[in-house]
Structure formats: C-alpha cells, structure tokens
Coordinates of C-alpha atoms (C1' of nucleotides) in Angstrom, one line a residue:
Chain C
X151 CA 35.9 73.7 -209.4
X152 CA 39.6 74.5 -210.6
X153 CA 40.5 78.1 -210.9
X154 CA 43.6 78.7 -213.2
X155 CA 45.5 81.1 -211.0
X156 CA 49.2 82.2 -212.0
X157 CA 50.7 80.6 -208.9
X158 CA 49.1 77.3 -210.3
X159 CA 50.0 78.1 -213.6
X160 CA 54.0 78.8 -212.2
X161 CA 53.9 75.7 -209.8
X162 CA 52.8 73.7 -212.7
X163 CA 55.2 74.9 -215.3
X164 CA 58.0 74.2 -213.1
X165 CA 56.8 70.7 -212.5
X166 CA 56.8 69.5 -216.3
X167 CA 60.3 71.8 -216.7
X168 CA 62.5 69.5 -213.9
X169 CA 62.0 66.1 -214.9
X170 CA 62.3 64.8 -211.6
X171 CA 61.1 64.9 -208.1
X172 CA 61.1 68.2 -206.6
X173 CA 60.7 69.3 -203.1
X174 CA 58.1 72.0 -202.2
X175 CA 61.0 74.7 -201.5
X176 CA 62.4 73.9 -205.0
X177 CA 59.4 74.2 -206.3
X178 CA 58.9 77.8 -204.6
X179 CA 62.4 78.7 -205.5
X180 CA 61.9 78.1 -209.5
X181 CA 58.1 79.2 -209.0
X182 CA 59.2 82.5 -208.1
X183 CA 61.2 83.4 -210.9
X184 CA 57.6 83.0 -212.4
X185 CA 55.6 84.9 -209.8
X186 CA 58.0 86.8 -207.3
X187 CA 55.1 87.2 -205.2
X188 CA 54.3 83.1 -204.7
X189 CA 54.0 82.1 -201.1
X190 CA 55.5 79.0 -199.6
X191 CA 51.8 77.9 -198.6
X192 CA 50.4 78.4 -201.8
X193 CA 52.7 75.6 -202.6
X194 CA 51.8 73.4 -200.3
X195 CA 48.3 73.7 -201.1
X196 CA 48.9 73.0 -204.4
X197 CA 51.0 70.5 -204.4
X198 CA 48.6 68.6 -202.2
X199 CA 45.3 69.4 -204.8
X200 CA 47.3 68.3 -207.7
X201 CA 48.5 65.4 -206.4
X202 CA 44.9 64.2 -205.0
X203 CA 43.7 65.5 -208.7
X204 CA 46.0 62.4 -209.7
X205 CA 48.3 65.3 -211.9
X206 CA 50.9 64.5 -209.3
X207 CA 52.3 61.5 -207.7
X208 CA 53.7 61.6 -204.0
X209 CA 57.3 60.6 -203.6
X210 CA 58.4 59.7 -200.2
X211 CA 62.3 59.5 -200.2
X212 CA 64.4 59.5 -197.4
X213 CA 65.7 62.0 -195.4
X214 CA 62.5 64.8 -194.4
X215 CA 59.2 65.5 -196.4
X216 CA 57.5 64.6 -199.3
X217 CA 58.6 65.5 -203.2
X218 CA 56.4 65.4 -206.3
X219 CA 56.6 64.7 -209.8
X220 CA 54.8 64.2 -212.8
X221 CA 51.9 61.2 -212.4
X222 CA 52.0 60.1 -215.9
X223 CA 55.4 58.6 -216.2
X224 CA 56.0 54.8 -216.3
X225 CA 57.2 52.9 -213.3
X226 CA 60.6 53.5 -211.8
X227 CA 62.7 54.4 -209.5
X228 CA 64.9 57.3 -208.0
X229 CA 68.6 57.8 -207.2
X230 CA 69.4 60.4 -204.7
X231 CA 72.3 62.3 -204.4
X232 CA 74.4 62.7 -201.0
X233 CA 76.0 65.9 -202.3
X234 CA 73.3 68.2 -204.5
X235 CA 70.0 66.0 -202.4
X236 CA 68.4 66.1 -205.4
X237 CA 66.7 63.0 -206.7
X238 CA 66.9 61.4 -210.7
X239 CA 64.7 59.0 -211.9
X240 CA 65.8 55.6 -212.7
X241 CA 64.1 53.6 -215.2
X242 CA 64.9 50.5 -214.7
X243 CA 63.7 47.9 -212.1
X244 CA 64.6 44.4 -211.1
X245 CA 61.1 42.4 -212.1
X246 CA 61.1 39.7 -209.1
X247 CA 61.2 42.7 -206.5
X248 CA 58.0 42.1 -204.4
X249 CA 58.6 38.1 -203.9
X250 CA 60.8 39.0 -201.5
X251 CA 59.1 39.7 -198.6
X252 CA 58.4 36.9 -196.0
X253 CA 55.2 34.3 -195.7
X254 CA 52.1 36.3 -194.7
X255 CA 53.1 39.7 -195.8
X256 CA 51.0 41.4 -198.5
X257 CA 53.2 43.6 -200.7
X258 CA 51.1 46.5 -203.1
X259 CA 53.7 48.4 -203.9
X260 CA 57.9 48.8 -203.2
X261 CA 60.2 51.6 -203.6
X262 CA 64.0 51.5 -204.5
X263 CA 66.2 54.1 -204.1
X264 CA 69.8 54.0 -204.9
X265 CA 72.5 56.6 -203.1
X266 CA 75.5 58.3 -204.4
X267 CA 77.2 61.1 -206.3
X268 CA 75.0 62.6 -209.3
X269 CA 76.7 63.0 -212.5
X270 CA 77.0 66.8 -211.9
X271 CA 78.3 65.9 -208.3
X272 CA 80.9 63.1 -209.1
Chain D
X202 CA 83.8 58.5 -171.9
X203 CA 80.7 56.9 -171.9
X204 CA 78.6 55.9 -169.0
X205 CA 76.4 53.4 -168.4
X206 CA 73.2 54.7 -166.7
X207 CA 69.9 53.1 -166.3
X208 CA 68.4 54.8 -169.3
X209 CA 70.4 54.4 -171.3
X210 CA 70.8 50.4 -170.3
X211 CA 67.0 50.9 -171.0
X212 CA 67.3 52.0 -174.7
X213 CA 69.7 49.2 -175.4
X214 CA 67.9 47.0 -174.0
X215 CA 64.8 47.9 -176.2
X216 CA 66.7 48.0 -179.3
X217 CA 68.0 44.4 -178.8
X218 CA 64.7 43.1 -177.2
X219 CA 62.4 44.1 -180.8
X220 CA 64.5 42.9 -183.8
X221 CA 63.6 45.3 -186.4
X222 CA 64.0 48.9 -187.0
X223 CA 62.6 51.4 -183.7
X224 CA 61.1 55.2 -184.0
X225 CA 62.5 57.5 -181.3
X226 CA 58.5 57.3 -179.8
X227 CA 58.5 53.1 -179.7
X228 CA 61.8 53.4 -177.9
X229 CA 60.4 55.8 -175.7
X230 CA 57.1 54.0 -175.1
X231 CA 58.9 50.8 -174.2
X232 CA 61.8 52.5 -172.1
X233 CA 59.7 53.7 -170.3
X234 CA 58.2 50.6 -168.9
X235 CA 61.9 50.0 -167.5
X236 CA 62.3 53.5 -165.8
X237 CA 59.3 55.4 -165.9
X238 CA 61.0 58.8 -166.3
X239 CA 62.8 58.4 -169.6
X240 CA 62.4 61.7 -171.1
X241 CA 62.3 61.7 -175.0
X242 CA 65.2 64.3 -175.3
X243 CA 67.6 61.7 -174.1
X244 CA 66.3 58.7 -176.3
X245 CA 66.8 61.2 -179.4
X246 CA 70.3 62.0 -177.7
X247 CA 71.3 58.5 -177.3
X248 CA 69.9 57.1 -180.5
X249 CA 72.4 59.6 -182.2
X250 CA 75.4 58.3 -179.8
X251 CA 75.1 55.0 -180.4
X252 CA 74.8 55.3 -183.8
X253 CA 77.8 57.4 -184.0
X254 CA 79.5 54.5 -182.0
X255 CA 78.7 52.4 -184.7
X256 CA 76.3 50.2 -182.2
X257 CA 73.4 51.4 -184.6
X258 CA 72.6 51.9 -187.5
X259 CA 69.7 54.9 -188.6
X260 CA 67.2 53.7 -190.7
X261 CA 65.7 56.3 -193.2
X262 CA 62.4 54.8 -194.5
X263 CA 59.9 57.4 -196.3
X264 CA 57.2 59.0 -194.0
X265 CA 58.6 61.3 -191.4
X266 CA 62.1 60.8 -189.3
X267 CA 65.2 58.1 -188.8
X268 CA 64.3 55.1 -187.2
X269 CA 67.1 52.8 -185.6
X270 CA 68.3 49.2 -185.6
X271 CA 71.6 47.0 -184.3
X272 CA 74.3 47.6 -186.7
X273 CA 75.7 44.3 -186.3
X274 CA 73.0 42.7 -188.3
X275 CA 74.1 41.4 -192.3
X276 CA 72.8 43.5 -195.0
X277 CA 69.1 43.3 -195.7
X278 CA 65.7 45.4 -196.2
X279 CA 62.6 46.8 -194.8
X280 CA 59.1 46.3 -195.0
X281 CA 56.5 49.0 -193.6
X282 CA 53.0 48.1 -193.0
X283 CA 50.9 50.6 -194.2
X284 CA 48.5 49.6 -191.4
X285 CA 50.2 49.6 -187.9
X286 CA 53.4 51.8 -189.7
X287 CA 55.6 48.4 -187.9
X288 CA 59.2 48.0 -189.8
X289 CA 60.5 44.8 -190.3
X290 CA 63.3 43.1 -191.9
X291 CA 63.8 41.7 -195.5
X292 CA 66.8 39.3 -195.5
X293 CA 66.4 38.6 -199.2
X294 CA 68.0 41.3 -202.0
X295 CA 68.2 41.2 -205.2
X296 CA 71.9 41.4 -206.4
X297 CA 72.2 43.5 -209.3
X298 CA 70.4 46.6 -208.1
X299 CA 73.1 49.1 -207.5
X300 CA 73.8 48.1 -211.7
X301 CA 70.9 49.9 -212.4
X302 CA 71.7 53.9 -212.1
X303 CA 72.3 56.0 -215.2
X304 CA 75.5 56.5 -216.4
X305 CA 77.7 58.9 -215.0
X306 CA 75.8 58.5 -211.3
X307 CA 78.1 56.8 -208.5
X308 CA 76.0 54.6 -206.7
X309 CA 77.3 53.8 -203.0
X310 CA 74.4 51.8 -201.3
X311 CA 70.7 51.2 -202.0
X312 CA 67.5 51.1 -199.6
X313 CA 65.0 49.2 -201.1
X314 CA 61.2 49.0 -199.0
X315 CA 58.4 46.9 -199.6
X316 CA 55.0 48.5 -198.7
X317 CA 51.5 46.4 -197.7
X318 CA 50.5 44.5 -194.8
X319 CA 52.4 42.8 -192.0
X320 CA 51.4 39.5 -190.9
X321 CA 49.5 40.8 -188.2
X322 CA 47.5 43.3 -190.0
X323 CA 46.7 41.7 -193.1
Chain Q
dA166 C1' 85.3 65.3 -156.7
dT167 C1' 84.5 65.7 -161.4
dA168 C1' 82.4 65.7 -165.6
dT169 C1' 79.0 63.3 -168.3
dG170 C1' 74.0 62.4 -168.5
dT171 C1' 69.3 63.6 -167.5
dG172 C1' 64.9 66.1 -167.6
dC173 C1' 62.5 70.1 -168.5
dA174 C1' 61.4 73.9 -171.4
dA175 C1' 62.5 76.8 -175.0
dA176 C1' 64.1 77.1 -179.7
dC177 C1' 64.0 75.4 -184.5
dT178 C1' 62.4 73.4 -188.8
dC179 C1' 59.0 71.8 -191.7
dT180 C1' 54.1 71.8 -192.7
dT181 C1' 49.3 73.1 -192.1
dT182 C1' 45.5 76.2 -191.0
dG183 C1' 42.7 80.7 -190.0
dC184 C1' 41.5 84.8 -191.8
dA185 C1' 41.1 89.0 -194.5
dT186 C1' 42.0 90.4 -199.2
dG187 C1' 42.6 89.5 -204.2
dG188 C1' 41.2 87.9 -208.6
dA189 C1' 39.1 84.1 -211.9
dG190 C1' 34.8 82.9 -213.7
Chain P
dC226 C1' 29.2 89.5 -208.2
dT227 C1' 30.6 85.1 -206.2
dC228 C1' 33.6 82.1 -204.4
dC229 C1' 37.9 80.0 -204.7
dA230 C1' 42.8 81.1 -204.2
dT231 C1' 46.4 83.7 -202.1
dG232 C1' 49.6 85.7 -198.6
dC233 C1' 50.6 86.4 -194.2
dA234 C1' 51.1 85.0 -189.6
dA235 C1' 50.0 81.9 -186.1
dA236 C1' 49.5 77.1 -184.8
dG237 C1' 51.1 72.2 -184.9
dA238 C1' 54.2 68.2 -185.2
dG239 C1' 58.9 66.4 -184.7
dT240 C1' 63.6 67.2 -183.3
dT241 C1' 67.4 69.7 -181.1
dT242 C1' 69.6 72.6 -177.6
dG243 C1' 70.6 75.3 -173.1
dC244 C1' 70.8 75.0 -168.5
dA245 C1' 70.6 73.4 -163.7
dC246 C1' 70.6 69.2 -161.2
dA247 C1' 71.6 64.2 -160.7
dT248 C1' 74.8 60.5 -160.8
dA249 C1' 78.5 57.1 -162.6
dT250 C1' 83.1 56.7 -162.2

DNA sequence: ATATGTGCAAACTCTTTGCATGGAG
DNA sequence: CTCCATGCAAAGAGTTTGCACATAT
C-alpha cells in the first residue's frame, strides 16, 4: 500500500507544476525547495513507482537517462533544446508515421523528437 | 595525423560491413573477431575520432548511449527492436515534420524512431 | 627516431541497492 | 505498533582518462 510521505507529496507537486518532461535531478532540484532534506534516491524510487503506478509515463529522449511526465496527457511529441536540454511537448503529429517502416517490421509505437533553440534560448 | 593501425582498420571495417547504426559493445564484439585484442577503450576512442572526421555520424536513439553509423549515407530514420535492441534504417520521412514545433522554437534537425519488432524477431 | 595509438586500470557519472532509522497508518 | 519510506553510502553499469609500452610513418 501507498504511504503519502512529503518527499512524494514534493516529487509530485513538481511534476504537475513543469508541464513537461523532467529529469530526475530537476526533479530533485525543484523538489527541494519543497523538502530541503529530499534525497536523490528517494527520487529515483519514486519516479520508478509512479510511473509503474501508470501516474507517470517514461520518456526516453536522447542524450543520457530517462525523464518523466504526466501519464494523462494526449499523444505527442517533444522538442528538445541544444542550449537549456530541456524538453517541450509538441502536440502535433504527422498521422501516416508508423507506415513507414519496411516489410516485416511490426511498429507499436514511434517517437519524434525535433532539435533546436527553445523560445527562451533563441 | 592519423594512422592506420589494424584496429582501427578493424572498426571500419565493422562499421561498413553491418549497414545500420553500431553500439560501442557490437563494434567491439565483432572487432574483435579481426584482432582478438581490441580493447573497448580504443573503440570508444575511435568511434569519437571518426566522427569528428566526419566519417561518422553518432546516433542518439533513447535507451542508454550514442550508437554510430557511415555518415555518407542520405538522410533517413531508425527503427529499434524492442526484442534483440538491433537498429536499422528507415529511408522513408515524412516531410513536413520540422513544421510542427511551437512558435517561437528554432527547429534544426529531427530524429524520428519507430519502436516494435524487426523482421527477425517478430 | 618520433609521436600517435593501444591496452590496462583507475576515475567519473549516472542509477540502483542494502541497511539502519524515521514516520504514516 | 507495524511496515513502508527515507537518507546515506556503497555497489553497479557505461564511458572517459592517465600512463607506460607498442608501432606506423
């Protein structure tokens, strides 16, 4: 059974705040303004629960380890920035996407991620 | 200046030999069959020269680190199979994708990955 | 002969795990 | 009062670097 701890409390909080996908070291940066005390493993951990809960989704972008956002949003995608590295949502998506792959390949799901300069960046 | 020793003869000869995108361990595993003591500290050394030459290009699909292909090849996509975690080549893409960022974001190039089941493993 | 390249091992970074303590229920 | 959760520190995985020796030119 879930215990509703102040860390989890924090790490959640600062999930629904960012509307995009966060890294676990972001997430223990903002978290800690919450509870100076939260632990870098404490994030990991609950990251992981929450996002086997199904209250997070997994997003594997390039460039290093996993980030997580909300699971209840619609389908899209996610723009990454070369200067800031931090990812945006993008919420559009070209229909025809998983024809593309050649004869004999089984296609569940795709990911598209565009690169640039942020509009804080640019 | 560069040199040309047999290992590294080796890990071109690898990249040419498998046409689609190679992790530092496959180019290792498969070096080594042409001189048994390759040491991974100098595929991960000449994977980043020759993709500073330009003679490679790195490869950033989700899931861990950079994976590397020919350069020289036109512009195209991957697919990774969930299964055997294999990369291959998409030559189809969809034209209007770097259209679709917000406004205000300066989109430079896109990755776009198909995920399921290769031929082999489905 | 000279300087770049190699192989090993140690250092680093990111993530996970073990264990004693803390706190929600 | 019980157990799950936390924080710390140690352990793992993947990648990079320092150094002495090997070798292409």
């Amino acid at each position: 059974m879930q215990r509703d701890t102040r860390q989890r409390r924090a790490i959640r909080h600062v999930l629904q705040h960012f509307g995009r996908p966060l890294t676990p070291e972001e997430v223990l940066d903002h978290g800690q303004r919450i509870v100076p005390s939260l632990g870098l493993a404490t994030v990991y951990r609950n990251l992981k629960i929450l996002a086997r809960e199904g209250w997070l989704s997994e997003v594997q972008l390039p460039g290093g380890g996993l980030r997580y956002e909300l699971a209840d949003r619609p389908h899209h995608h996610h723009f990454l920035c070369r200067s800031c590295d931090q990812a945006f949502d993008v919420h559009r998506c070209p229909d025809e996407i998983e024809e593309l792959a050649p004869d004999g390949f089984e296609v569940d799901s795709h990911e598209l991620i565009l690169f640039g300069r942020c509009a804080a960046c640019a």
